[in-house]
XYZ file of C-alpha atoms in Angstrom:
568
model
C 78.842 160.042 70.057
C 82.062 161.568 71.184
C 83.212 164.486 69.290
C 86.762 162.881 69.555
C 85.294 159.757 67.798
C 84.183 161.232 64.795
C 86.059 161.559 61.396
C 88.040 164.526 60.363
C 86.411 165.520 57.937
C 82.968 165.565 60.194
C 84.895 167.267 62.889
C 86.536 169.679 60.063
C 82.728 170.506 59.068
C 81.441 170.942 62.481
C 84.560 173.522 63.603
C 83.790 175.419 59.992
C 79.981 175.520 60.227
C 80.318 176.898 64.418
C 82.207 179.742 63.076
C 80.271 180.023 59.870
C 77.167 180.185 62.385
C 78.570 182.852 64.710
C 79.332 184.906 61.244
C 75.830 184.575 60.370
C 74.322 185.304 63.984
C 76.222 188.733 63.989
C 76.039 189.211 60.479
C 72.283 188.829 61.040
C 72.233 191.220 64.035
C 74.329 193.690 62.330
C 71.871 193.986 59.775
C 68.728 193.662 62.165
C 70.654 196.665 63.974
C 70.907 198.837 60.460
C 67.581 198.200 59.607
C 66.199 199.136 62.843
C 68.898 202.288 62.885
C 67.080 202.898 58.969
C 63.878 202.565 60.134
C 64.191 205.274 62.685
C 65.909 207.234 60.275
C 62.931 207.648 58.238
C 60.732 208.374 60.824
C 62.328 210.867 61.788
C 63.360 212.336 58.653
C 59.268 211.827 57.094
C 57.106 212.059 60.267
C 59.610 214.969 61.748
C 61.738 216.730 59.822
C 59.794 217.027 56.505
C 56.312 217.788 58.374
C 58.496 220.425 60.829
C 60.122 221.802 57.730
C 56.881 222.705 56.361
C 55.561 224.340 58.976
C 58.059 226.479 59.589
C 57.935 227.338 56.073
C 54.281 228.231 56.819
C 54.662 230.173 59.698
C 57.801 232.077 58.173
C 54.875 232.831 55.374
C 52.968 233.831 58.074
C 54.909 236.069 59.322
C 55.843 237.525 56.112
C 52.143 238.033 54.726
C 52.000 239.916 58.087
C 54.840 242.294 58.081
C 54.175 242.959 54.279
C 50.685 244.179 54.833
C 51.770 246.127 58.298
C 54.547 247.869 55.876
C 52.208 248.333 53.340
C 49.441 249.575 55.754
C 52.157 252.159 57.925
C 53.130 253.243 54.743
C 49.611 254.369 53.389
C 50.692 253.950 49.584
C 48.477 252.358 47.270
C 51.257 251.255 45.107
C 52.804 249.494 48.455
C 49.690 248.313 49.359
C 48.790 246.513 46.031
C 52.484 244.699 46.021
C 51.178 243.653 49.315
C 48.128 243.002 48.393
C 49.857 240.312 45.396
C 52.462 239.110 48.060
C 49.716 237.814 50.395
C 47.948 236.452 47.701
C 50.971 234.678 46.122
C 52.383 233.481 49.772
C 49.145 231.945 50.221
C 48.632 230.258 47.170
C 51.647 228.452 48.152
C 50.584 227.307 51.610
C 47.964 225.071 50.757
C 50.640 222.322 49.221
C 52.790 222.979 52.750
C 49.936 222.800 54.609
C 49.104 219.334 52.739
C 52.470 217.711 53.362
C 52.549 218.505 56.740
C 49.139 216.362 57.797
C 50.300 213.663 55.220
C 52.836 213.036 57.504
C 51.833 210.298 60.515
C 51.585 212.326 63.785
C 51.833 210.885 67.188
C 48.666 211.027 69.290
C 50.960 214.092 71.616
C 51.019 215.601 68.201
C 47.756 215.892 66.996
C 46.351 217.869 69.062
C 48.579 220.498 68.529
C 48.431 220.232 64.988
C 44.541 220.784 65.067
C 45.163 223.707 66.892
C 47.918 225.201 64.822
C 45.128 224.801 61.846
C 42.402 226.673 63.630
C 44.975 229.619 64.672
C 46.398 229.375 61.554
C 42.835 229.631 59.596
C 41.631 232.387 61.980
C 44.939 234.410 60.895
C 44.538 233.816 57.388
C 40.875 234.959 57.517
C 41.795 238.643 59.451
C 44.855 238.727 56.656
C 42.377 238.541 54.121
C 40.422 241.361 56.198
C 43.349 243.153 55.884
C 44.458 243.025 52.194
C 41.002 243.856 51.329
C 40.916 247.188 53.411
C 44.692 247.836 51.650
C 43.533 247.184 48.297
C 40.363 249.622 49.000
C 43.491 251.918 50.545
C 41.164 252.057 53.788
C 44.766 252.095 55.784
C 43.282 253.029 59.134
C 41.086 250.087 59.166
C 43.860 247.505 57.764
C 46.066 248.993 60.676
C 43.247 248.138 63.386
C 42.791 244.824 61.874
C 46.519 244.211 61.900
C 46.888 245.496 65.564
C 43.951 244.308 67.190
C 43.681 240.504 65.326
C 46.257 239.599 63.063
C 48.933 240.241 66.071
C 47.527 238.313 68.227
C 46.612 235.413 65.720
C 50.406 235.565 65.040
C 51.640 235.060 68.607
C 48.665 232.053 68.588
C 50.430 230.931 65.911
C 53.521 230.889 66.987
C 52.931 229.376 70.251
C 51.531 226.331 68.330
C 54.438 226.255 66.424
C 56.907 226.514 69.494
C 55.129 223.619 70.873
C 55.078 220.933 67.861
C 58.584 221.818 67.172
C 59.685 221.139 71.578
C 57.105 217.985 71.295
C 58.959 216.875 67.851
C 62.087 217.688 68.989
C 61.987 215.855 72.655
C 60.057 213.058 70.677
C 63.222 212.552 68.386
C 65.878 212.917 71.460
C 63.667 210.220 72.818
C 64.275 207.675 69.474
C 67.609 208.587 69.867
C 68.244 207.694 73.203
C 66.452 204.472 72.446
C 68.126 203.559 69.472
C 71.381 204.181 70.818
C 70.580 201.947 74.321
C 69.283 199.230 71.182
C 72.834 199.823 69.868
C 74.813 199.522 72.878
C 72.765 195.732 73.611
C 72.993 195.044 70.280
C 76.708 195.514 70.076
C 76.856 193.691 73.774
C 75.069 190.478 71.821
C 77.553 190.524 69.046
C 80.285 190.638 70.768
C 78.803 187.913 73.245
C 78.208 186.048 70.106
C 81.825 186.290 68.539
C 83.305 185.498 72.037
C 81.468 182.699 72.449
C 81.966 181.555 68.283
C 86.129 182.373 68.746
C 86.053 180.308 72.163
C 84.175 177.359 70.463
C 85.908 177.254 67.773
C 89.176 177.584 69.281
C 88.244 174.758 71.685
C 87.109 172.603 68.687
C 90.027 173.617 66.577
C 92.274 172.469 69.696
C 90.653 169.256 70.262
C 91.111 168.318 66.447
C 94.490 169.562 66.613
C 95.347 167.372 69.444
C 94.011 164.495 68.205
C 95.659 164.773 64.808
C 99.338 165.072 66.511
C 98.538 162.965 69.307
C 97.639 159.845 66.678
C 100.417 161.115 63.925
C 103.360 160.876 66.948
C 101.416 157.345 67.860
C 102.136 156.038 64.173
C 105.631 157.659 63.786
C 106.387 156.171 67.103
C 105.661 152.986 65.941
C 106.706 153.339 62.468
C 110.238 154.113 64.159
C 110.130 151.374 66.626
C 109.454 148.858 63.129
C 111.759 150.385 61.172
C 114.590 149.973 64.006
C 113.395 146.255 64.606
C 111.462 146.351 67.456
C 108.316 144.746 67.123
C 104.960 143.837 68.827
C 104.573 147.664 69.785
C 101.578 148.518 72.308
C 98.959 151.062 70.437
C 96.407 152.732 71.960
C 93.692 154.111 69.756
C 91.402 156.687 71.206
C 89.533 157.986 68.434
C 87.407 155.689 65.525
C 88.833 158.652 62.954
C 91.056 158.080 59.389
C 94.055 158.019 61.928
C 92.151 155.929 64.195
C 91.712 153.252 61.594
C 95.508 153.892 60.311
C 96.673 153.034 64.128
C 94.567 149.988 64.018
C 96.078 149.207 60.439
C 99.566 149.947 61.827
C 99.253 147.411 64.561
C 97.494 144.811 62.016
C 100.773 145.323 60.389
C 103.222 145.036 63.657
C 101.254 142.141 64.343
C 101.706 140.629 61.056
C 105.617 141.444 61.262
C 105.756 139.919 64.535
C 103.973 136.746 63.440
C 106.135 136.402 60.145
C 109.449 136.797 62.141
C 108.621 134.757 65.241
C 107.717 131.871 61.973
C 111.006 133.005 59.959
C 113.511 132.150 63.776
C 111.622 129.235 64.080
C 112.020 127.979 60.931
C 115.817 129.082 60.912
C 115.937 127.201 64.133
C 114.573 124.110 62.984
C 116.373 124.189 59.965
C 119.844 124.645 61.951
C 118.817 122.078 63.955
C 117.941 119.436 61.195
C 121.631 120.585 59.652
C 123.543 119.555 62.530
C 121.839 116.198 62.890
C 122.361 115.463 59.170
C 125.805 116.392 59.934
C 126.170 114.109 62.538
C 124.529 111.295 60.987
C 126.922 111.736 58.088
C 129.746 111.714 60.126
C 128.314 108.354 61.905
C 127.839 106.891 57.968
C 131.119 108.089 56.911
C 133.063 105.817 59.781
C 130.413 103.391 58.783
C 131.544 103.553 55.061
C 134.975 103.890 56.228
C 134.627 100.320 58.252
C 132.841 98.867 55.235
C 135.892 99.684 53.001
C 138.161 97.933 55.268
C 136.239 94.849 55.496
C 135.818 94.932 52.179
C 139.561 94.935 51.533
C 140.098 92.111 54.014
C 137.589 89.933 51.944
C 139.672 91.080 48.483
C 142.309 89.460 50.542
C 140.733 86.302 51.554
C 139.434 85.581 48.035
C 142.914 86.085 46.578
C 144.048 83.000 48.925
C 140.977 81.231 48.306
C 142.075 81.783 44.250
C 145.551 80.608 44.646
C 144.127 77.827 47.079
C 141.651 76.570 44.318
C 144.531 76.528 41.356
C 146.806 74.870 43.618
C 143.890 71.793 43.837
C 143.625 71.930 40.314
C 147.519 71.364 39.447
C 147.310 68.684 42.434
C 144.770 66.173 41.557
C 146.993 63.574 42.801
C 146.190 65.158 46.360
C 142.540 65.272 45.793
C 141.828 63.712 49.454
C 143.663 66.381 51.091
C 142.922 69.444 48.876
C 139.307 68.425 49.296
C 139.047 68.609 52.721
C 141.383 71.808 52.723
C 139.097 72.975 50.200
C 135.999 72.037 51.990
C 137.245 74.145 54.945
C 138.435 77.348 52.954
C 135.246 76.932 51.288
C 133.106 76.641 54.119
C 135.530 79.956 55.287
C 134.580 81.825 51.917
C 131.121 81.103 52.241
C 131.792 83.077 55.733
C 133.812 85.887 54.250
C 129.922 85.760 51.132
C 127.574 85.878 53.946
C 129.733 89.131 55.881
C 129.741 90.398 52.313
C 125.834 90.205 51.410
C 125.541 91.518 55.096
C 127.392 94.597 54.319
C 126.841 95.028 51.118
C 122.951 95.486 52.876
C 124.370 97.497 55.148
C 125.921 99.796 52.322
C 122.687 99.353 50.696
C 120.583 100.690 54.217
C 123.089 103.877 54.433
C 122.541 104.812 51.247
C 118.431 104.531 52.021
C 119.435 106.834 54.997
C 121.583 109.507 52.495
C 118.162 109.529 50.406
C 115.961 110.158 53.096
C 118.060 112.683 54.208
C 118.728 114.418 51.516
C 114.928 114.200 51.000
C 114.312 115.930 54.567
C 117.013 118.690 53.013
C 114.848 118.895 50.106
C 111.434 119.828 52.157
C 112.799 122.027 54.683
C 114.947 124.250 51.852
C 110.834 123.868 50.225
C 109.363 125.304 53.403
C 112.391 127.718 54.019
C 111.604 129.460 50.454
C 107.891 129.256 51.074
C 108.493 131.029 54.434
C 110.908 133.397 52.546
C 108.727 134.065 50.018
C 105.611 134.913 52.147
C 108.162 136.921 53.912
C 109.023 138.690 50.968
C 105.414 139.477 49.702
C 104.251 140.640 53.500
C 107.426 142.725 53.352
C 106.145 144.387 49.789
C 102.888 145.055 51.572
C 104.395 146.631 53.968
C 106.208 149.347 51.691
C 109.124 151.454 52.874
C 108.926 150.017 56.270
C 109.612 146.563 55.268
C 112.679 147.155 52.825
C 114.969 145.940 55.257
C 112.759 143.108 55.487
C 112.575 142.255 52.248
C 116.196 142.082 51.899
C 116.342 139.330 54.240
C 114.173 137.226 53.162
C 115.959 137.391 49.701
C 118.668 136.252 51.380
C 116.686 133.406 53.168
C 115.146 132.665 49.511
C 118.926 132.188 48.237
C 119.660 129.978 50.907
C 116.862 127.871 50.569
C 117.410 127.214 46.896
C 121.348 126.516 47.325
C 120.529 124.064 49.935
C 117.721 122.810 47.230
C 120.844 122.656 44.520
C 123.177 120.907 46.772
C 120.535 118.738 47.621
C 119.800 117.657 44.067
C 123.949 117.018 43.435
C 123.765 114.554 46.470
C 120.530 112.616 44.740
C 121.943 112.104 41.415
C 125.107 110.966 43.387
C 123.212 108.725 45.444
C 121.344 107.281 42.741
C 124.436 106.554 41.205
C 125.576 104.569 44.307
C 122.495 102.833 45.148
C 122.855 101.416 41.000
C 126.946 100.309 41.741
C 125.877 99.008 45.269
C 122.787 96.859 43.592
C 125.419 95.531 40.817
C 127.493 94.707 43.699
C 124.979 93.074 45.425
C 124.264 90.612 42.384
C 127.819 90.004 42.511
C 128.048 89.031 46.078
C 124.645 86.701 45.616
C 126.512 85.087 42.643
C 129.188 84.335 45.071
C 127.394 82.986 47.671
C 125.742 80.693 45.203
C 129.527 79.388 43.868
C 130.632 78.840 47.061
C 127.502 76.777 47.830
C 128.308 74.751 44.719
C 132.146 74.746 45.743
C 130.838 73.527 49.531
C 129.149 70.819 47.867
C 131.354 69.740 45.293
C 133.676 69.143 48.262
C 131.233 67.263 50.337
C 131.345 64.629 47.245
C 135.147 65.432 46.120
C 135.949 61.727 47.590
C 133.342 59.839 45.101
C 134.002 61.700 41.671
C 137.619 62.392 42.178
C 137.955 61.443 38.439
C 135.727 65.308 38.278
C 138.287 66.964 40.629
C 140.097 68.677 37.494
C 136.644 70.054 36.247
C 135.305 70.904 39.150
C 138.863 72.798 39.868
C 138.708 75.100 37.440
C 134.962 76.099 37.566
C 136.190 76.930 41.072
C 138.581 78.881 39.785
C 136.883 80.355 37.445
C 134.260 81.471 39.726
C 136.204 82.619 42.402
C 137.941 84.890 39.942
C 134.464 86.052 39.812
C 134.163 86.568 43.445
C 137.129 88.526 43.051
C 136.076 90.851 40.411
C 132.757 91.475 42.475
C 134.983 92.373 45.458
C 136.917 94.605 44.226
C 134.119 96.554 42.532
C 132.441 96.402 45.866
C 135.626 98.067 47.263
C 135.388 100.797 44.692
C 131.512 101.549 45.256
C 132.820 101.390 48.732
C 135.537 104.590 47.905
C 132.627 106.198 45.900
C 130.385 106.134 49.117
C 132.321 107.148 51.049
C 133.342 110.352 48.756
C 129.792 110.983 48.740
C 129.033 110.986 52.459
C 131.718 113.103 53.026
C 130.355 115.409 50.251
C 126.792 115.415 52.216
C 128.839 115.684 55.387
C 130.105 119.439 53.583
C 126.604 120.223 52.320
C 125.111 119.637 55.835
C 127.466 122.309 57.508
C 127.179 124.379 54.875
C 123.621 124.581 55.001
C 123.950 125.101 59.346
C 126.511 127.718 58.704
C 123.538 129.368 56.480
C 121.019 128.795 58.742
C 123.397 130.586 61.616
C 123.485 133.707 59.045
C 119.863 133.767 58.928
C 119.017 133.313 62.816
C 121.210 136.442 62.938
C 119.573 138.433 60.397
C 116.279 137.420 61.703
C 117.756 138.445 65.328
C 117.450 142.062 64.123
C 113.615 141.935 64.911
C 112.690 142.175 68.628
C 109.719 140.395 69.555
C 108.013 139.533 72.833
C 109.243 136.784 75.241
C 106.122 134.766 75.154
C 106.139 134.544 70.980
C 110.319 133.474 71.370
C 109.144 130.935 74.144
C 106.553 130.051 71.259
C 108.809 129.989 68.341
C 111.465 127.464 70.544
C 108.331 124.895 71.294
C 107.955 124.870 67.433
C 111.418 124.112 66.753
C 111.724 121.461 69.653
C 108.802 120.084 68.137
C 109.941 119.923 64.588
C 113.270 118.349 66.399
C 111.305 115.746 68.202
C 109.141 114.825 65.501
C 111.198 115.428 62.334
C 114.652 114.667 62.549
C 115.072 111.806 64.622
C 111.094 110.284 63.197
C 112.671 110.170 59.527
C 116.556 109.248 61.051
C 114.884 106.082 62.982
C 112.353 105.011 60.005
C 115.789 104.948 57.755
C 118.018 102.479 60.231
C 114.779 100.628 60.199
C 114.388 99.651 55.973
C 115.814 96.346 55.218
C 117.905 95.360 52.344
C 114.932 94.152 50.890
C 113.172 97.165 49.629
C 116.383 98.375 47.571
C 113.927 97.244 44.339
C 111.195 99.978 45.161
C 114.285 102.359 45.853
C 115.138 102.122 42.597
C 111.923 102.271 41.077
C 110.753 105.449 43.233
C 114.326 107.055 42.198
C 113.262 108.504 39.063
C 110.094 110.328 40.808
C 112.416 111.740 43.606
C 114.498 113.123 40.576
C 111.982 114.651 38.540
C 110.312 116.222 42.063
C 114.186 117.669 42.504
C 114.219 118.894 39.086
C 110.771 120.649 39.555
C 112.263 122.301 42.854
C 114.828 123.776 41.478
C 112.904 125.069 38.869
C 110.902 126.568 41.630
């Protein structure tokens, strides 16, 4: 495994336990180097010095047993020569423990010999010294000078020559350690600083690498987090390492990702919804000249059923002229049942375009629903995302308003519509009624010429039922005015709701996202155009006059659903 593609805290622990290992490896040959320097040390000091020590304490006892007894001897006093006599014995008493720690020591196989021989020349003195102080303590001078001339001065020089030599062999023996120890010093401080190069250079190049790929990954996430923050999304990472910042890269462009998806669905629900708002306007616009027509043909019939009242009085006061009023009566009848049958037609009509308004209105209803969904998804992905999707968050608040204004004005335009669709289906029964009189007035005239003697009866049941007519009329022309306030009301509502859904295609514009994902988002919204809109528009022209019952009955469940929205 790469060294880049471990964690930080791994790589952390690897650059601390290099260095902690050079530390030990010349810690450890520091203290290999001390105890070797120690252990030479003592050698020298207990195999050397202490056993060299000794014997030159020896041989300076030596030499002093031997001037003492010449001075005593020269000086041929017995007092001198029994001081002497005590000194030699005293100096030697002392020897023995010198003499001990000098073979304790451990001698080198040069040594030995010469330490053998220093024992033999150093017995053979002792033994003519004790020659010697006997002669001075029988103060027999002459013969302790002969002794002392002729033996102990020689086994002095023999003595001495030993002692020369252990202390050149010793000394040569220890410049030889020291040379040695001081080459083992020179490699050993070669190794340890070999061994802190090499720990500083590794540890430098770890401590680089790390360093790089910290910065190198923290620049790749402020990079991006500045590219988000200004707008621009769909940012390309590239992670190098599988470290903590590795994974944050990798959760940084989950997030762009995410951001990217939630904007390119927020502009193409915008778009779709500013889309559907134009077409509702337009259709409103086509229903309100629709209404408007309505109204005027409504007015004409007021008109014509005014006549046909005056007309139908007039037979009634004539009875004498029941011939000729009946067939004038036959024809204006035959006219009015005309003038019904335009009536029930639009009055179906009326009844079809206020369908339409519903549906509509309904469509309004679902896409302010999906617009707050969208919005509020937006808003909770935009929480998620912390301090980098305030801005975010702001505008979908805004989308969330819209939504539910357009969900309020919708609700207004049902409870208006309801309202019509109730005046329009009173109307309706008013314009069947008249039909149905001027069926009976058609054929009461058909058989005016054989009851005559009923022409004053059947007169004013005319009359009274073309009042009737009248009354429904003109009620008709009122639910007329009342539509047509309405569709002009939905005809404001519409545009207001495109003039919001501009705002929000511009506050979703902020957000920069690739070409294919706009080319995406458009093929939504054509779809949603092709298969929305213009679907619902086309199923509304097609409903019949017919189904205004189940209108009615469904209008109370549309109105609760409303009322639950905007609750929502």
């Amino acid at each position: 495994m790469s060294f880049l593609h471990l964690s930080i805290k791994m790589r952390l622990m690897i650059t601390l336990g290099v260095v902690s290992l050079m530390l030990v490896v010349v810690g450890m040959l520091g203290v290999r180097d001390l105890q070797h320097s120690n252990r030479s040390l003592q050698d020298i000091y207990a195999n050397k010095l202490v056993p060299s020590n000794a014997l030159s304490i020896v041989f300076a006892q030596l030499g002093s047993e031997r001037a003492t007894a010449i001075g005593a001897a020269n000086a041929a006093s017995a007092k001198k020569a029994d001081a002497a006599v005590a000194s030699v014995h005293q100096q030697e008493a002392g020897q023995d423990a010198l003499l001990k720690t000098f073979h304790g020591a451990e001698l080198s196989k040069r040594e030995r010999p010469l330490a053998k021989r220093f024992d033999v020349d150093q017995a053979r003195m002792n033994t003519d010294l004790a020659a010697a102080t006997s002669a001075l303590a029988a103060h027999n001078y002459g013969a302790a000078v002969k002794i002392l001339d002729d033996k102990v001065d020689a086994d002095y020089a023999a003595t001495k020559r030993d002692v020369v030599a252990l202390f050149d062999l010793q000394t040569s023996m220890a410049r030889t350690t020291y040379t040695q120890d001081e080459q083992h010093a020179e490699s050993s401080a070669g190794i340890a600083y070999v061994a802190m190069a090499l720990g500083l250079g590794l540890s430098m190049l770890l401590s680089i690498l790390l360093i790089r790929s910290i910065t190198r990954s923290l620049g790749t996430a402020m990079r991006v987090a500045d590219n988000i923050a200004a707008g621009r999304l769909e940012n390309p990472i590239e992670i190098t390492t599988r470290d903590e910042l590795g994974r944050l890269l990798q959760s940084l462009s989950r997030m762009d990702s995410k951001l990217a998806g939630i904007v390119r669905e927020v502009r193409g629900s915008s778009a779709s919804v500013g889309t559907a708002a134009r077409q509702i306007a337009q259709g409103n616009d086509d229903l309100s000249q629709r209404t408007q027509e309505q109204a005027s043909s409504l007015e004409e019939t007021a008109s014509s059923m005014e006549e046909m009242t005056a007309t139908v009085k007039q037979n009634a006061d004539n009875a004498s002229h029941a011939n000729q009023l009946a067939r004038s009566a036959r024809e204006q009848a035959e006219r009015g049942g005309e003038v019904a049958s335009k009536a029930v037609l639009a009055m179906g009509e009326v009844n079809t375009s206020s369908r339409k308004i519903a549906d509509i209105v309904s469509l309004i209803d679902e896409i302010a629903f999906q617009t707050n969904l969208l919005a509020l998804n937006a808003a909770v992905e935009a929480a998620r995302a912390g301090e980098q999707g305030r801005g975010f968050a702001v505008v979908a608040s805004e989308v969330r308003n819209l939504a539910q204004r357009a969900a309020g004005a919708a609700k207004e335009i049902k409870t208006l519509i309801a309202d019509s669709v109730e005046k329009v289906t009173v109307g309706t029964e008013l314009v069947g009624q008249s039909g149905r009189t001027l069926e009976d007035i058609v054929g009461s005239v058909r058989k005016v010429t054989e009851i005559v003697a009923e022409i004053a009866a059947a007169s004013q049941e005319q009359s009274s039922g073309i009042d009737q007519v009248n009354t429904a009329v003109m009620q008709m022309d009122e639910v007329t005015q009342q539509n047509a306030a309405l569709v002009e009301e939905a005809s404001a509502a519409s545009r207001a709701m495109q003039e919001q859904a501009e705002v929000l295609q511009r506050q979703v514009a902020f957000f920069t996202v690739a070409d294919g994902a706009a080319a995406s988002g458009g093929k939504d919204t054509r779809n949603i155009e092709e298969d929305s809109a213009p679907a619902r528009i086309m199923r509304v022209a097609e409903l019949s006059a017919r189904k205004l019952v189940e209108t009615q009955a469904a209008l109370p469940a549309k109105v609760e659903l409303a009322e639950s929205w905007a609750e929502f």
